[in-house]
C-alpha cells in the first residue's frame, strides 16, 4: 500500500461540535497527508440521521477552517453512499459472506437480558445461519423483515497497527455483526469500509476508541476483496485527573477556545503534542516544521493528558511571536467587538496600532486582553478605577504636581522616552519627592488604572496632547 499516493480521511459524525479529541485526529490526518504530499479528505458520517444535524456539520467545517486544517476533497456526506453500501451487502450475500437474519429484535433483546443475568456477554447464536436456503427464500417472499449479518469466519484476525503494534483478536469474540438493519439501513461498519475502499484510503488514522471495530472492518475488506489500509489508532485524551477528557475539565469544543481568545496556531501546536512527540525537546513548531517532523512512529501508545496551562503557555508564546500581519487580523474582530475599532488602524494609523500591539504582547494571554487592557488609548474619557484613584490621586497636592508635570511636558522640545524621563526626574528633584511619587499618580491620571505598561511608552503612544490633558486632572 505504501507506494500508492497517500490518501487519508477525517470522518466525524455530525452529532456534536468538533471536540478537542476530534480536532487532534483531524490534525494528525492533515499532518500525515501534508508530509507525504497526499490527499486529506473530509467525510461527514451522517448516517445516524436522528442524531446528525446540518448545524453540527457546519460547526465542524467552521472549526476545521478556523484551525487551518484545509481539506483537499469533500466534504462528502456518507449518507449519499447508502446505495453503494447496500450494493456491497448484496455482494456479500451472493458470495456467502453474509446471511439474512429474521430474528425479531424483541427475541434478541430477551436473549441479551438472559445472558446479562448469567453475567455473560450475548453473542448472536446463529439461528438464522442454520436456515435452509428455501426457508430463507420463503421468508423473504413473505416479506418478513430481515437484517443481514456478516458470517464471521473461524480463526482469528491480526493486524499491525502503526501505533499500537500487533493486534490479534480471536473470532470467538466477534459476533456475526449486522451489516444491514431490517429497515434497510446499512450499519456503520459497512458504510465506513465501503467508503474507505471507494475513496482509496491508504491510512486510517483515528481515535483509539475505534480499535475494537478494526477486526470486523478487516474481515469486511477481505470479504470484499479489497486491499487493507494501514491502521493507526491514536491514544485517548485524558483530563489532568487522568479520566477521559470531558466537560468537567473545561471546554471540550474547539470553537469554545476560539471564543476564549486562543490563536489557532497555539491550538495546533498544543494539539500536535497531545500524543505525539518529535523525539526531541522542541515544543514550538511552525506548521512547516511540524509537517516535516510528524510521523506515525512518533505517536505514543500511552494516553495523552490535556493540560490547559500548557495551552495558555502556547497562546502567550504565539501572541508574543506572531508577525503583525498575522496577529492583527485576529485582533481586529476583538477590537470591533469591544467597540474600539476604526478603519484608520489599518491605514494611516497602522504603524501606531502595531506599536500598541507590541506594547501589549508581553501582557496579553488571550486576544481579548488587547482591547481590554488598551481601552484607555481609544476613549476620550478615562474610565477611572476607584481604588487606584483613592490610592494615588486623592491628595490635592499630588494633583498640583501633575499639573506642573503637564506644563513641563507641554513645553518639551521633543516628546521622547529620554526627554520624558528627564522631565519627570528633574521635577521630582525640585519637589523633593521620589520619581515614583509622580509616576504612580500620573499613570492613574492617564490610564485610569494603577497597572499599565511602562509610563513613558504609554505617554508616547497616547501622544502629547492627550497626555497633557489627562495630567491636568
Ligand atoms: N465517524 C466516526 C466517529 O466520529 C469515525 C469513524 C472512523 O474514523 O472510522 O467517531
Tab-separated table of C-alpha atoms and ligand atoms in Angstrom:
chain	number	residue	atom	x	y	z
A	1	UNK	CA	0.000	0.000	0.000
A	2	UNK	CA	2.833	2.325	0.852
A	3	UNK	CA	3.758	3.049	-2.769
A	4	UNK	CA	0.336	4.366	-3.569
A	5	UNK	CA	-0.272	8.082	-3.146
A	6	UNK	CA	-1.282	8.718	0.445
A	7	UNK	CA	-4.984	9.323	0.955
A	8	UNK	CA	-6.329	9.880	4.455
A	9	UNK	CA	-9.702	10.917	5.734
A	10	UNK	CA	-11.146	12.568	8.764
A	11	UNK	CA	-14.613	11.161	9.299
A	12	UNK	CA	-16.505	12.959	12.053
A	13	UNK	CA	-20.116	12.185	12.892
A	14	UNK	CA	-22.091	15.443	12.983
A	15	UNK	CA	-23.794	14.569	16.224
A	16	UNK	CA	-21.919	17.201	18.210
A	17	UNK	CA	-19.441	20.034	17.782
A	18	UNK	CA	-15.827	19.362	16.868
A	19	UNK	CA	-14.240	18.486	20.170
A	20	UNK	CA	-10.616	18.527	21.172
A	21	UNK	CA	-10.126	14.800	20.501
A	22	UNK	CA	-11.663	15.018	17.030
A	23	UNK	CA	-9.595	18.079	16.204
A	24	UNK	CA	-6.429	16.270	17.239
A	25	UNK	CA	-7.376	13.311	14.992
A	26	UNK	CA	-8.040	15.719	12.126
A	27	UNK	CA	-4.699	17.420	12.740
A	28	UNK	CA	-2.780	14.134	12.650
A	29	UNK	CA	-4.557	13.138	9.437
A	30	UNK	CA	-3.797	16.524	7.936
A	31	UNK	CA	-0.132	16.458	9.007
A	32	UNK	CA	0.315	12.964	7.611
A	33	UNK	CA	-1.271	13.930	4.286
A	34	UNK	CA	0.832	17.093	4.005
A	35	UNK	CA	4.021	15.277	4.950
A	36	UNK	CA	3.519	12.714	2.181
A	37	UNK	CA	2.103	15.130	-0.381
A	38	UNK	CA	-1.069	13.149	-0.060
A	39	UNK	CA	-4.749	13.977	-0.070
A	40	UNK	CA	-6.716	14.923	3.008
A	41	UNK	CA	-10.389	14.034	2.678
A	42	UNK	CA	-13.232	15.207	4.852
A	43	UNK	CA	-16.120	12.808	5.132
A	44	UNK	CA	-19.118	13.644	7.273
A	45	UNK	CA	-20.560	10.431	8.689
A	46	UNK	CA	-24.165	11.482	8.875
A	47	UNK	CA	-25.661	8.011	8.781
A	48	UNK	CA	-27.264	8.353	12.195
A	49	UNK	CA	-29.990	10.508	10.709
A	50	UNK	CA	-31.727	11.188	14.008
A	51	UNK	CA	-28.655	12.445	15.816
A	52	UNK	CA	-26.958	14.244	12.911
A	53	UNK	CA	-27.731	17.812	12.001
A	54	UNK	CA	-26.687	20.312	9.385
A	55	UNK	CA	-25.892	22.792	12.109
A	56	UNK	CA	-23.352	20.398	13.590
A	57	UNK	CA	-21.868	19.748	10.151
A	58	UNK	CA	-21.453	23.483	9.649
A	59	UNK	CA	-19.928	23.759	13.112
A	60	UNK	CA	-17.367	21.081	12.256
A	61	UNK	CA	-16.429	22.759	8.964
A	62	UNK	CA	-16.093	26.132	10.699
A	63	UNK	CA	-13.916	24.679	13.432
A	64	UNK	CA	-11.639	22.958	10.912
A	65	UNK	CA	-11.385	26.138	8.877
A	66	UNK	CA	-10.540	28.121	11.992
A	67	UNK	CA	-7.870	25.558	12.921
A	68	UNK	CA	-6.387	25.878	9.436
A	69	UNK	CA	-6.972	22.227	8.542
A	70	UNK	CA	-7.913	22.651	4.916
A	71	UNK	CA	-9.206	19.552	3.222
A	72	UNK	CA	-8.454	18.639	-0.374
A	73	UNK	CA	-11.591	16.626	-1.093
A	74	UNK	CA	-15.074	16.731	0.321
A	75	UNK	CA	-16.909	17.291	2.467
A	76	UNK	CA	-18.509	14.058	1.299
A	77	UNK	CA	-21.709	13.089	3.058
A	78	UNK	CA	-21.717	9.440	3.972
A	79	UNK	CA	-25.492	9.157	3.563
A	80	UNK	CA	-25.055	9.902	-0.158
A	81	UNK	CA	-23.412	6.494	-0.497
A	82	UNK	CA	-26.235	4.397	1.006
A	83	UNK	CA	-26.959	2.716	-2.340
A	84	UNK	CA	-23.338	1.674	-2.715
A	85	UNK	CA	-23.276	0.430	0.848
A	86	UNK	CA	-26.378	-1.673	0.166
A	87	UNK	CA	-24.846	-2.999	-3.067
A	88	UNK	CA	-21.832	-4.167	-1.089
A	89	UNK	CA	-24.119	-6.010	1.301
A	90	UNK	CA	-25.828	-7.697	-1.661
A	91	UNK	CA	-22.427	-8.786	-2.934
A	92	UNK	CA	-21.560	-10.219	0.453
A	93	UNK	CA	-24.833	-12.151	0.468
A	94	UNK	CA	-24.105	-13.502	-3.003
A	95	UNK	CA	-20.585	-14.540	-2.108
A	96	UNK	CA	-21.763	-16.325	1.043
A	97	UNK	CA	-20.064	-13.910	3.446
A	98	UNK	CA	-23.365	-12.725	4.822
A	99	UNK	CA	-26.791	-14.118	5.594
A	100	UNK	CA	-30.304	-12.930	6.359
A	101	UNK	CA	-31.422	-12.832	9.940
A	102	UNK	CA	-35.130	-12.908	10.704
A	103	UNK	CA	-34.815	-12.905	14.475
A	104	UNK	CA	-37.214	-10.336	15.901
A	105	UNK	CA	-35.478	-7.583	17.904
A	106	UNK	CA	-37.589	-8.455	20.964
A	107	UNK	CA	-36.273	-12.011	20.929
A	108	UNK	CA	-32.671	-10.805	20.665
A	109	UNK	CA	-33.277	-8.360	23.469
A	110	UNK	CA	-34.663	-11.122	25.660
A	111	UNK	CA	-31.629	-13.315	24.979
A	112	UNK	CA	-29.360	-10.409	25.745
A	113	UNK	CA	-31.080	-9.909	29.080
A	114	UNK	CA	-30.847	-13.583	29.911
A	115	UNK	CA	-27.126	-13.538	29.148
A	116	UNK	CA	-26.683	-10.452	31.312
A	117	UNK	CA	-28.490	-12.251	34.164
A	118	UNK	CA	-25.959	-15.073	33.776
A	119	UNK	CA	-23.243	-12.403	33.721
A	120	UNK	CA	-22.106	-13.416	30.229
A	121	UNK	CA	-21.903	-11.432	27.004
A	122	UNK	CA	-24.546	-12.211	24.467
A	123	UNK	CA	-23.212	-13.331	21.121
A	124	UNK	CA	-25.683	-13.956	18.332
A	125	UNK	CA	-26.421	-17.698	18.321
A	126	UNK	CA	-26.531	-18.041	14.536
A	127	UNK	CA	-30.009	-19.476	14.456
A	128	UNK	CA	-30.686	-17.910	11.067
A	129	UNK	CA	-27.398	-19.157	9.643
A	130	UNK	CA	-28.793	-22.625	10.005
A	131	UNK	CA	-31.943	-21.908	7.998
A	132	UNK	CA	-32.236	-23.944	4.806
A	133	UNK	CA	-31.944	-21.856	1.599
A	134	UNK	CA	-35.556	-22.495	0.576
A	135	UNK	CA	-36.707	-21.431	4.024
A	136	UNK	CA	-34.818	-18.160	3.648
A	137	UNK	CA	-36.389	-17.707	0.243
A	138	UNK	CA	-39.848	-18.326	1.641
A	139	UNK	CA	-39.354	-15.842	4.476
A	140	UNK	CA	-38.138	-13.194	2.048
A	141	UNK	CA	-41.044	-13.825	-0.297
A	142	UNK	CA	-43.383	-13.408	2.661
A	143	UNK	CA	-41.743	-10.019	3.112
A	144	UNK	CA	-40.612	-10.975	6.548
A	145	UNK	CA	-38.365	-8.235	7.895
A	146	UNK	CA	-34.772	-9.317	7.652
A	147	UNK	CA	-31.476	-7.886	8.771
A	148	UNK	CA	-28.254	-9.015	7.107
A	149	UNK	CA	-25.418	-10.315	9.230
A	150	UNK	CA	-21.796	-10.932	8.403
A	151	UNK	CA	-20.657	-14.529	8.794
A	152	UNK	CA	-17.513	-14.228	10.851
A	153	UNK	CA	-15.051	-16.899	9.738
A	154	UNK	CA	-13.378	-19.155	12.299
A	155	UNK	CA	-9.852	-18.411	13.414
A	156	UNK	CA	-8.529	-15.031	14.373
A	157	UNK	CA	-7.892	-11.595	12.899
A	158	UNK	CA	-4.477	-9.975	13.165
A	159	UNK	CA	-3.227	-6.625	12.022
A	160	UNK	CA	-0.207	-4.468	12.599
A	161	UNK	CA	-1.361	-1.130	13.931
A	162	UNK	CA	1.120	1.647	13.163
A	163	UNK	CA	0.820	2.920	16.722
A	164	UNK	CA	-0.325	0.056	18.883
A	165	UNK	CA	1.656	-2.712	17.171
A	166	UNK	CA	0.320	-6.191	16.540
A	167	UNK	CA	-3.284	-6.801	17.469
A	168	UNK	CA	-4.799	-10.279	17.336
A	169	UNK	CA	-8.421	-10.982	18.103
A	170	UNK	CA	-9.962	-14.430	18.170
A	171	UNK	CA	-13.078	-14.807	16.023
A	172	UNK	CA	-14.675	-16.399	19.055
A	173	UNK	CA	-15.102	-12.937	20.495
A	174	UNK	CA	-16.642	-11.408	17.365
A	175	UNK	CA	-20.324	-11.946	16.829
A	176	UNK	CA	-21.915	-12.119	13.404
A	177	UNK	CA	-22.438	-8.375	13.288
A	178	UNK	CA	-25.275	-6.690	11.451
A	179	UNK	CA	-24.475	-5.180	8.049
A	180	UNK	CA	-27.939	-4.056	7.075
A	181	UNK	CA	-30.716	-3.326	9.535
A	182	UNK	CA	-34.170	-4.731	8.863
A	183	UNK	CA	-35.274	-1.194	7.897
A	184	UNK	CA	-32.729	-1.270	5.053
A	185	UNK	CA	-30.169	0.995	6.727
A	186	UNK	CA	-26.536	-0.051	6.357
A	187	UNK	CA	-24.601	-0.059	9.619
A	188	UNK	CA	-21.510	1.926	10.494
A	189	UNK	CA	-19.064	-0.888	9.667
A	190	UNK	CA	-20.352	-1.337	6.126
A	191	UNK	CA	-20.552	2.369	5.378
A	192	UNK	CA	-17.074	3.087	6.697
A	193	UNK	CA	-15.403	0.222	4.890
A	194	UNK	CA	-17.221	0.732	1.594
A	195	UNK	CA	-16.425	4.461	1.652
A	196	UNK	CA	-12.804	3.872	2.578
A	197	UNK	CA	-12.464	1.402	-0.297
A	198	UNK	CA	-14.275	3.724	-2.690
A	199	UNK	CA	-12.133	6.713	-1.638
A	200	UNK	CA	-8.955	4.628	-1.916
A	201	UNK	CA	-7.937	5.457	1.653
A	202	UNK	CA	-4.417	4.213	2.312
A	203	UNK	CA	-4.123	5.086	6.018
A	204	UNK	CA	-6.910	5.086	8.562
A	205	UNK	CA	-5.717	7.370	11.336
A	206	UNK	CA	-8.363	7.652	14.045
A	207	UNK	CA	-9.023	7.545	17.772
A	208	UNK	CA	-8.138	4.518	19.859
A	209	UNK	CA	-11.817	4.091	20.676
A	210	UNK	CA	-12.157	2.547	17.202
A	211	UNK	CA	-9.581	-0.176	17.684
A	212	UNK	CA	-12.201	-2.749	18.672
A	213	UNK	CA	-14.042	-2.055	15.396
A	214	UNK	CA	-10.985	-2.757	13.283
A	215	UNK	CA	-11.055	-6.602	13.258
A	216	UNK	CA	-14.636	-6.538	11.957
A	217	UNK	CA	-13.714	-3.993	9.343
A	218	UNK	CA	-10.685	-6.023	8.251
A	219	UNK	CA	-12.968	-9.022	7.783
A	220	UNK	CA	-15.136	-6.869	5.539
A	221	UNK	CA	-12.171	-5.699	3.442
A	222	UNK	CA	-11.171	-9.317	2.943
A	223	UNK	CA	-14.655	-10.444	2.074
A	224	UNK	CA	-14.982	-7.605	-0.423
A	225	UNK	CA	-11.591	-8.461	-1.912
A	226	UNK	CA	-10.178	-5.003	-1.212
A	227	UNK	CA	-6.661	-4.062	-0.071
A	228	UNK	CA	-6.473	-3.345	3.643
A	229	UNK	CA	-5.229	0.134	4.597
A	230	UNK	CA	-2.677	0.862	7.301
A	231	UNK	CA	-4.424	1.472	10.611
A	232	UNK	CA	-3.091	3.924	13.169
A	233	UNK	CA	-5.090	4.325	16.359
A	234	UNK	CA	-4.130	7.370	18.327
A	235	UNK	CA	-4.319	7.432	22.113
A	236	UNK	CA	-7.197	8.901	24.048
A	237	UNK	CA	-7.009	12.323	25.609
A	238	UNK	CA	-7.452	12.427	29.360
A	239	UNK	CA	-8.106	15.339	31.666
A	240	UNK	CA	-5.485	16.363	34.242
A	241	UNK	CA	-7.127	13.937	36.703
A	242	UNK	CA	-6.445	11.077	34.231
A	243	UNK	CA	-10.095	10.404	33.483
A	244	UNK	CA	-11.372	10.683	29.933
A	245	UNK	CA	-11.494	14.333	28.847
A	246	UNK	CA	-14.979	15.700	29.354
A	247	UNK	CA	-16.802	18.941	30.052
A	248	UNK	CA	-15.860	18.573	33.711
A	249	UNK	CA	-12.325	19.538	32.670
A	250	UNK	CA	-13.381	22.736	30.914
A	251	UNK	CA	-14.302	23.425	27.330
A	252	UNK	CA	-14.086	20.453	25.008
A	253	UNK	CA	-15.475	22.134	21.890
A	254	UNK	CA	-12.758	23.604	19.687
A	255	UNK	CA	-14.759	26.735	18.961
A	256	UNK	CA	-15.010	27.479	22.672
A	257	UNK	CA	-11.258	28.036	22.530
A	258	UNK	CA	-11.640	30.485	19.687
A	259	UNK	CA	-14.191	32.334	21.802
A	260	UNK	CA	-11.744	32.371	24.691
A	261	UNK	CA	-9.198	34.171	22.526
A	262	UNK	CA	-6.883	31.275	21.746
A	263	UNK	CA	-4.960	31.517	18.485
A	264	UNK	CA	-5.364	28.641	16.012
A	265	UNK	CA	-1.570	28.465	15.785
A	266	UNK	CA	-1.355	27.845	19.519
A	267	UNK	CA	-4.165	25.294	19.408
A	268	UNK	CA	-2.498	23.393	16.554
A	269	UNK	CA	0.875	23.336	18.241
A	270	UNK	CA	-0.696	22.266	21.520
A	271	UNK	CA	-2.827	19.524	19.918
A	272	UNK	CA	0.125	18.208	17.923
A	273	UNK	CA	1.945	17.403	21.134
A	274	UNK	CA	-1.048	15.619	22.645
A	275	UNK	CA	0.032	12.071	21.994
A	276	UNK	CA	2.796	12.776	19.506
A	277	UNK	CA	6.408	13.647	20.173
A	278	UNK	CA	9.131	14.733	17.760
A	279	UNK	CA	11.684	12.731	19.753
A	280	UNK	CA	13.487	15.951	20.716
A	281	UNK	CA	12.831	18.682	23.286
A	282	UNK	CA	11.427	21.025	20.682
A	283	UNK	CA	7.990	22.267	21.639
A	284	UNK	CA	7.401	25.288	19.472
A	285	UNK	CA	6.626	24.365	15.872
A	286	UNK	CA	5.663	26.404	12.860
A	287	UNK	CA	3.410	24.416	10.524
A	288	UNK	CA	6.127	23.523	8.028
A	289	UNK	CA	8.391	22.246	10.814
A	290	UNK	CA	5.542	20.220	12.225
A	291	UNK	CA	4.796	18.684	8.854
A	292	UNK	CA	8.443	17.765	8.413
A	293	UNK	CA	8.785	16.300	11.897
A	294	UNK	CA	5.486	14.415	12.001
A	295	UNK	CA	5.430	10.634	11.729
A	296	UNK	CA	3.144	7.842	12.852
A	297	UNK	CA	6.132	6.334	14.712
A	298	UNK	CA	6.203	9.425	16.938
A	299	UNK	CA	2.674	8.776	18.178
A	300	UNK	CA	2.632	7.468	21.695
A	301	UNK	CA	0.812	4.340	22.816
A	302	UNK	CA	0.065	5.922	26.168
A	303	UNK	CA	-2.932	8.162	26.674
A	304	UNK	CA	-2.290	11.895	26.435
A	305	UNK	CA	-3.121	14.351	29.206
A	306	UNK	CA	-4.800	17.631	28.367
A	307	UNK	CA	-3.143	20.398	30.304
A	308	UNK	CA	-4.951	23.751	29.944
A	309	UNK	CA	-1.965	25.613	31.383
A	310	UNK	CA	0.178	24.342	28.554
A	311	UNK	CA	-2.341	25.652	26.034
A	312	UNK	CA	-2.289	29.030	27.798
A	313	UNK	CA	1.501	28.982	27.605
A	314	UNK	CA	1.463	28.266	23.870
A	315	UNK	CA	-1.040	31.033	23.350
A	316	UNK	CA	1.116	33.566	25.163
A	317	UNK	CA	4.097	32.394	23.112
A	318	UNK	CA	2.286	32.837	19.819
A	319	UNK	CA	0.884	36.202	20.866
A	320	UNK	CA	4.449	37.276	21.582
A	321	UNK	CA	5.891	35.865	18.355
A	322	UNK	CA	3.408	36.142	15.526
A	323	UNK	CA	4.324	38.802	12.985
A	324	UNK	CA	1.932	41.757	12.801
A	325	UNK	CA	0.449	40.737	9.503
A	326	UNK	CA	-0.757	37.520	11.106
A	327	UNK	CA	-1.680	38.858	14.537
A	328	UNK	CA	-3.595	41.994	13.537
A	329	UNK	CA	-6.297	40.104	11.564
A	330	UNK	CA	-7.026	38.099	14.718
A	331	UNK	CA	-7.162	41.285	16.806
A	332	UNK	CA	-9.417	43.282	14.528
A	333	UNK	CA	-12.618	41.327	15.393
A	334	UNK	CA	-11.809	41.668	19.081
A	335	UNK	CA	-11.450	45.443	18.795
A	336	UNK	CA	-14.659	45.537	16.770
A	337	UNK	CA	-16.461	43.546	19.472
A	338	UNK	CA	-15.123	45.927	22.105
A	339	UNK	CA	-16.422	48.874	20.047
A	340	UNK	CA	-12.929	50.330	19.699
A	341	UNK	CA	-12.131	49.619	16.058
A	342	UNK	CA	-11.724	52.320	13.455
A	343	UNK	CA	-10.623	51.730	9.896
A	344	UNK	CA	-7.666	54.097	10.177
A	345	UNK	CA	-5.975	51.395	12.289
A	346	UNK	CA	-5.412	49.536	9.057
A	347	UNK	CA	-4.415	52.660	7.132
A	348	UNK	CA	-2.860	55.893	8.376
A	349	UNK	CA	-2.713	54.667	11.997
A	350	UNK	CA	-1.429	51.193	11.145
A	351	UNK	CA	2.082	51.972	12.405
A	352	UNK	CA	0.670	53.380	15.639
A	353	UNK	CA	-1.531	50.312	16.087
A	354	UNK	CA	1.429	47.993	15.559
A	355	UNK	CA	3.348	49.795	18.310
A	356	UNK	CA	0.354	49.459	20.584
A	357	UNK	CA	0.100	45.751	19.820
A	358	UNK	CA	3.784	45.337	20.642
A	359	UNK	CA	3.287	47.125	23.943
A	360	UNK	CA	0.662	44.605	24.974
A	361	UNK	CA	2.147	41.399	23.555
A	362	UNK	CA	4.037	40.578	26.756
A	363	UNK	CA	0.922	41.259	28.851
A	364	UNK	CA	-1.785	39.537	26.842
A	365	UNK	CA	-2.696	35.932	27.491
A	366	UNK	CA	-5.715	35.832	25.190
A	367	UNK	CA	-6.746	38.020	22.263
A	368	UNK	CA	-9.427	39.837	24.266
A	369	UNK	CA	-6.731	41.147	26.611
A	370	UNK	CA	-5.570	43.556	23.901
A	371	UNK	CA	-8.747	45.678	23.708
A	372	UNK	CA	-9.397	45.193	27.409
A	373	UNK	CA	-6.006	46.480	28.522
A	374	UNK	CA	-5.539	49.154	25.871
A	375	UNK	CA	-9.054	50.597	26.073
A	376	UNK	CA	-7.923	53.923	27.536
A	377	UNK	CA	-5.998	54.711	24.360
A	378	UNK	CA	-9.211	54.725	22.359
A	379	UNK	CA	-11.605	56.573	24.633
A	380	UNK	CA	-11.910	60.312	25.079
A	381	UNK	CA	-12.828	59.956	28.708
A	382	UNK	CA	-10.695	57.972	31.074
A	383	UNK	CA	-12.541	55.247	32.980
A	384	UNK	CA	-11.048	55.516	36.445
A	385	UNK	CA	-10.581	52.600	38.755
A	386	UNK	CA	-11.822	53.972	42.057
A	387	UNK	CA	-9.325	52.053	44.176
A	388	UNK	CA	-6.450	53.416	42.089
A	389	UNK	CA	-7.832	56.964	42.386
A	390	UNK	CA	-8.232	56.590	46.140
A	391	UNK	CA	-4.704	55.319	46.459
A	392	UNK	CA	-2.848	57.761	44.208
A	393	UNK	CA	-4.980	60.792	43.310
A	394	UNK	CA	-6.835	61.798	46.445
A	395	UNK	CA	-4.286	64.342	47.604
A	396	UNK	CA	-4.783	67.848	46.108
A	397	UNK	CA	-1.016	68.408	46.441
A	398	UNK	CA	-0.366	65.447	44.157
A	399	UNK	CA	-2.827	66.798	41.613
A	400	UNK	CA	-0.872	70.024	41.728
A	401	UNK	CA	2.322	68.098	40.922
A	402	UNK	CA	0.620	66.532	37.918
A	403	UNK	CA	-0.485	69.943	36.628
A	404	UNK	CA	3.104	71.138	36.867
A	405	UNK	CA	4.256	67.988	35.090
A	406	UNK	CA	1.705	68.706	32.369
A	407	UNK	CA	3.158	72.200	31.864
A	408	UNK	CA	6.682	70.784	31.630
A	409	UNK	CA	5.692	68.122	29.121
A	410	UNK	CA	3.823	70.645	27.033
A	411	UNK	CA	6.978	72.689	26.755
A	412	UNK	CA	9.396	69.862	25.898
A	413	UNK	CA	11.205	70.380	22.592
A	414	UNK	CA	10.743	66.707	21.825
A	415	UNK	CA	8.351	64.120	23.216
A	416	UNK	CA	10.639	61.100	23.552
A	417	UNK	CA	11.302	58.403	26.112
A	418	UNK	CA	14.536	60.105	27.069
A	419	UNK	CA	13.109	63.638	27.412
A	420	UNK	CA	10.061	62.398	29.351
A	421	UNK	CA	12.216	60.541	31.797
A	422	UNK	CA	14.474	63.572	32.291
A	423	UNK	CA	11.464	65.855	32.845
A	424	UNK	CA	9.951	63.567	35.479
A	425	UNK	CA	13.269	63.130	37.278
A	426	UNK	CA	14.083	66.821	37.418
A	427	UNK	CA	10.592	67.759	38.626
A	428	UNK	CA	10.793	65.059	41.323
A	429	UNK	CA	14.171	66.506	42.399
A	430	UNK	CA	12.772	70.010	42.582
A	431	UNK	CA	9.785	68.835	44.615
A	432	UNK	CA	11.970	66.696	46.857
A	433	UNK	CA	9.968	63.512	46.103
A	434	UNK	CA	10.868	60.180	44.532
A	435	UNK	CA	10.107	59.842	40.807
A	436	UNK	CA	7.562	57.116	41.732
A	437	UNK	CA	5.588	59.730	43.676
A	438	UNK	CA	4.949	61.442	40.322
A	439	UNK	CA	4.821	58.403	38.078
A	440	UNK	CA	2.226	56.382	40.008
A	441	UNK	CA	-0.353	59.183	40.112
A	442	UNK	CA	0.473	60.113	36.513
A	443	UNK	CA	-0.240	56.531	35.448
A	444	UNK	CA	-3.648	56.583	37.116
A	445	UNK	CA	-4.463	60.006	35.640
A	446	UNK	CA	-3.587	58.877	32.133
A	447	UNK	CA	-4.805	55.278	32.063
A	448	UNK	CA	-7.357	55.191	34.909
A	449	UNK	CA	-5.509	52.151	36.259
A	450	UNK	CA	-2.728	51.522	38.765
A	451	UNK	CA	-1.244	48.875	36.492
A	452	UNK	CA	-0.264	49.597	32.909
A	453	UNK	CA	2.740	49.198	30.626
A	454	UNK	CA	5.766	51.449	31.070
A	455	UNK	CA	4.562	55.019	31.678
A	456	UNK	CA	6.746	56.698	29.067
A	457	UNK	CA	5.810	54.162	26.392
A	458	UNK	CA	2.179	54.858	27.174
A	459	UNK	CA	2.669	58.642	27.031
A	460	UNK	CA	4.398	58.471	23.671
A	461	UNK	CA	1.741	56.262	22.144
A	462	UNK	CA	-1.042	58.340	23.581
A	463	UNK	CA	0.573	61.484	22.224
A	464	UNK	CA	1.482	64.747	23.844
A	465	UNK	CA	-1.922	66.438	23.657
A	466	UNK	CA	-3.899	63.703	25.354
A	467	UNK	CA	-1.159	63.080	27.917
A	468	UNK	CA	-1.044	66.727	28.946
A	469	UNK	CA	-4.829	66.985	29.039
A	470	UNK	CA	-5.189	63.917	31.237
A	471	UNK	CA	-2.491	65.089	33.639
A	472	UNK	CA	-4.466	68.280	34.264
A	473	UNK	CA	-6.888	66.393	36.357
B	1	LIG	N1	-17.499	8.587	12.426
B	1	LIG	C1	-16.632	8.022	13.408
B	1	LIG	C2	-16.531	8.940	14.606
B	1	LIG	O1	-16.899	10.099	14.545
B	1	LIG	C3	-15.228	7.802	12.879
B	1	LIG	C4	-15.114	6.608	12.036
B	1	LIG	C5	-13.705	6.296	11.600
B	1	LIG	O2	-12.815	7.164	11.684
B	1	LIG	O3	-13.537	5.195	11.117
B	1	LIG	O4	-16.102	8.509	15.649
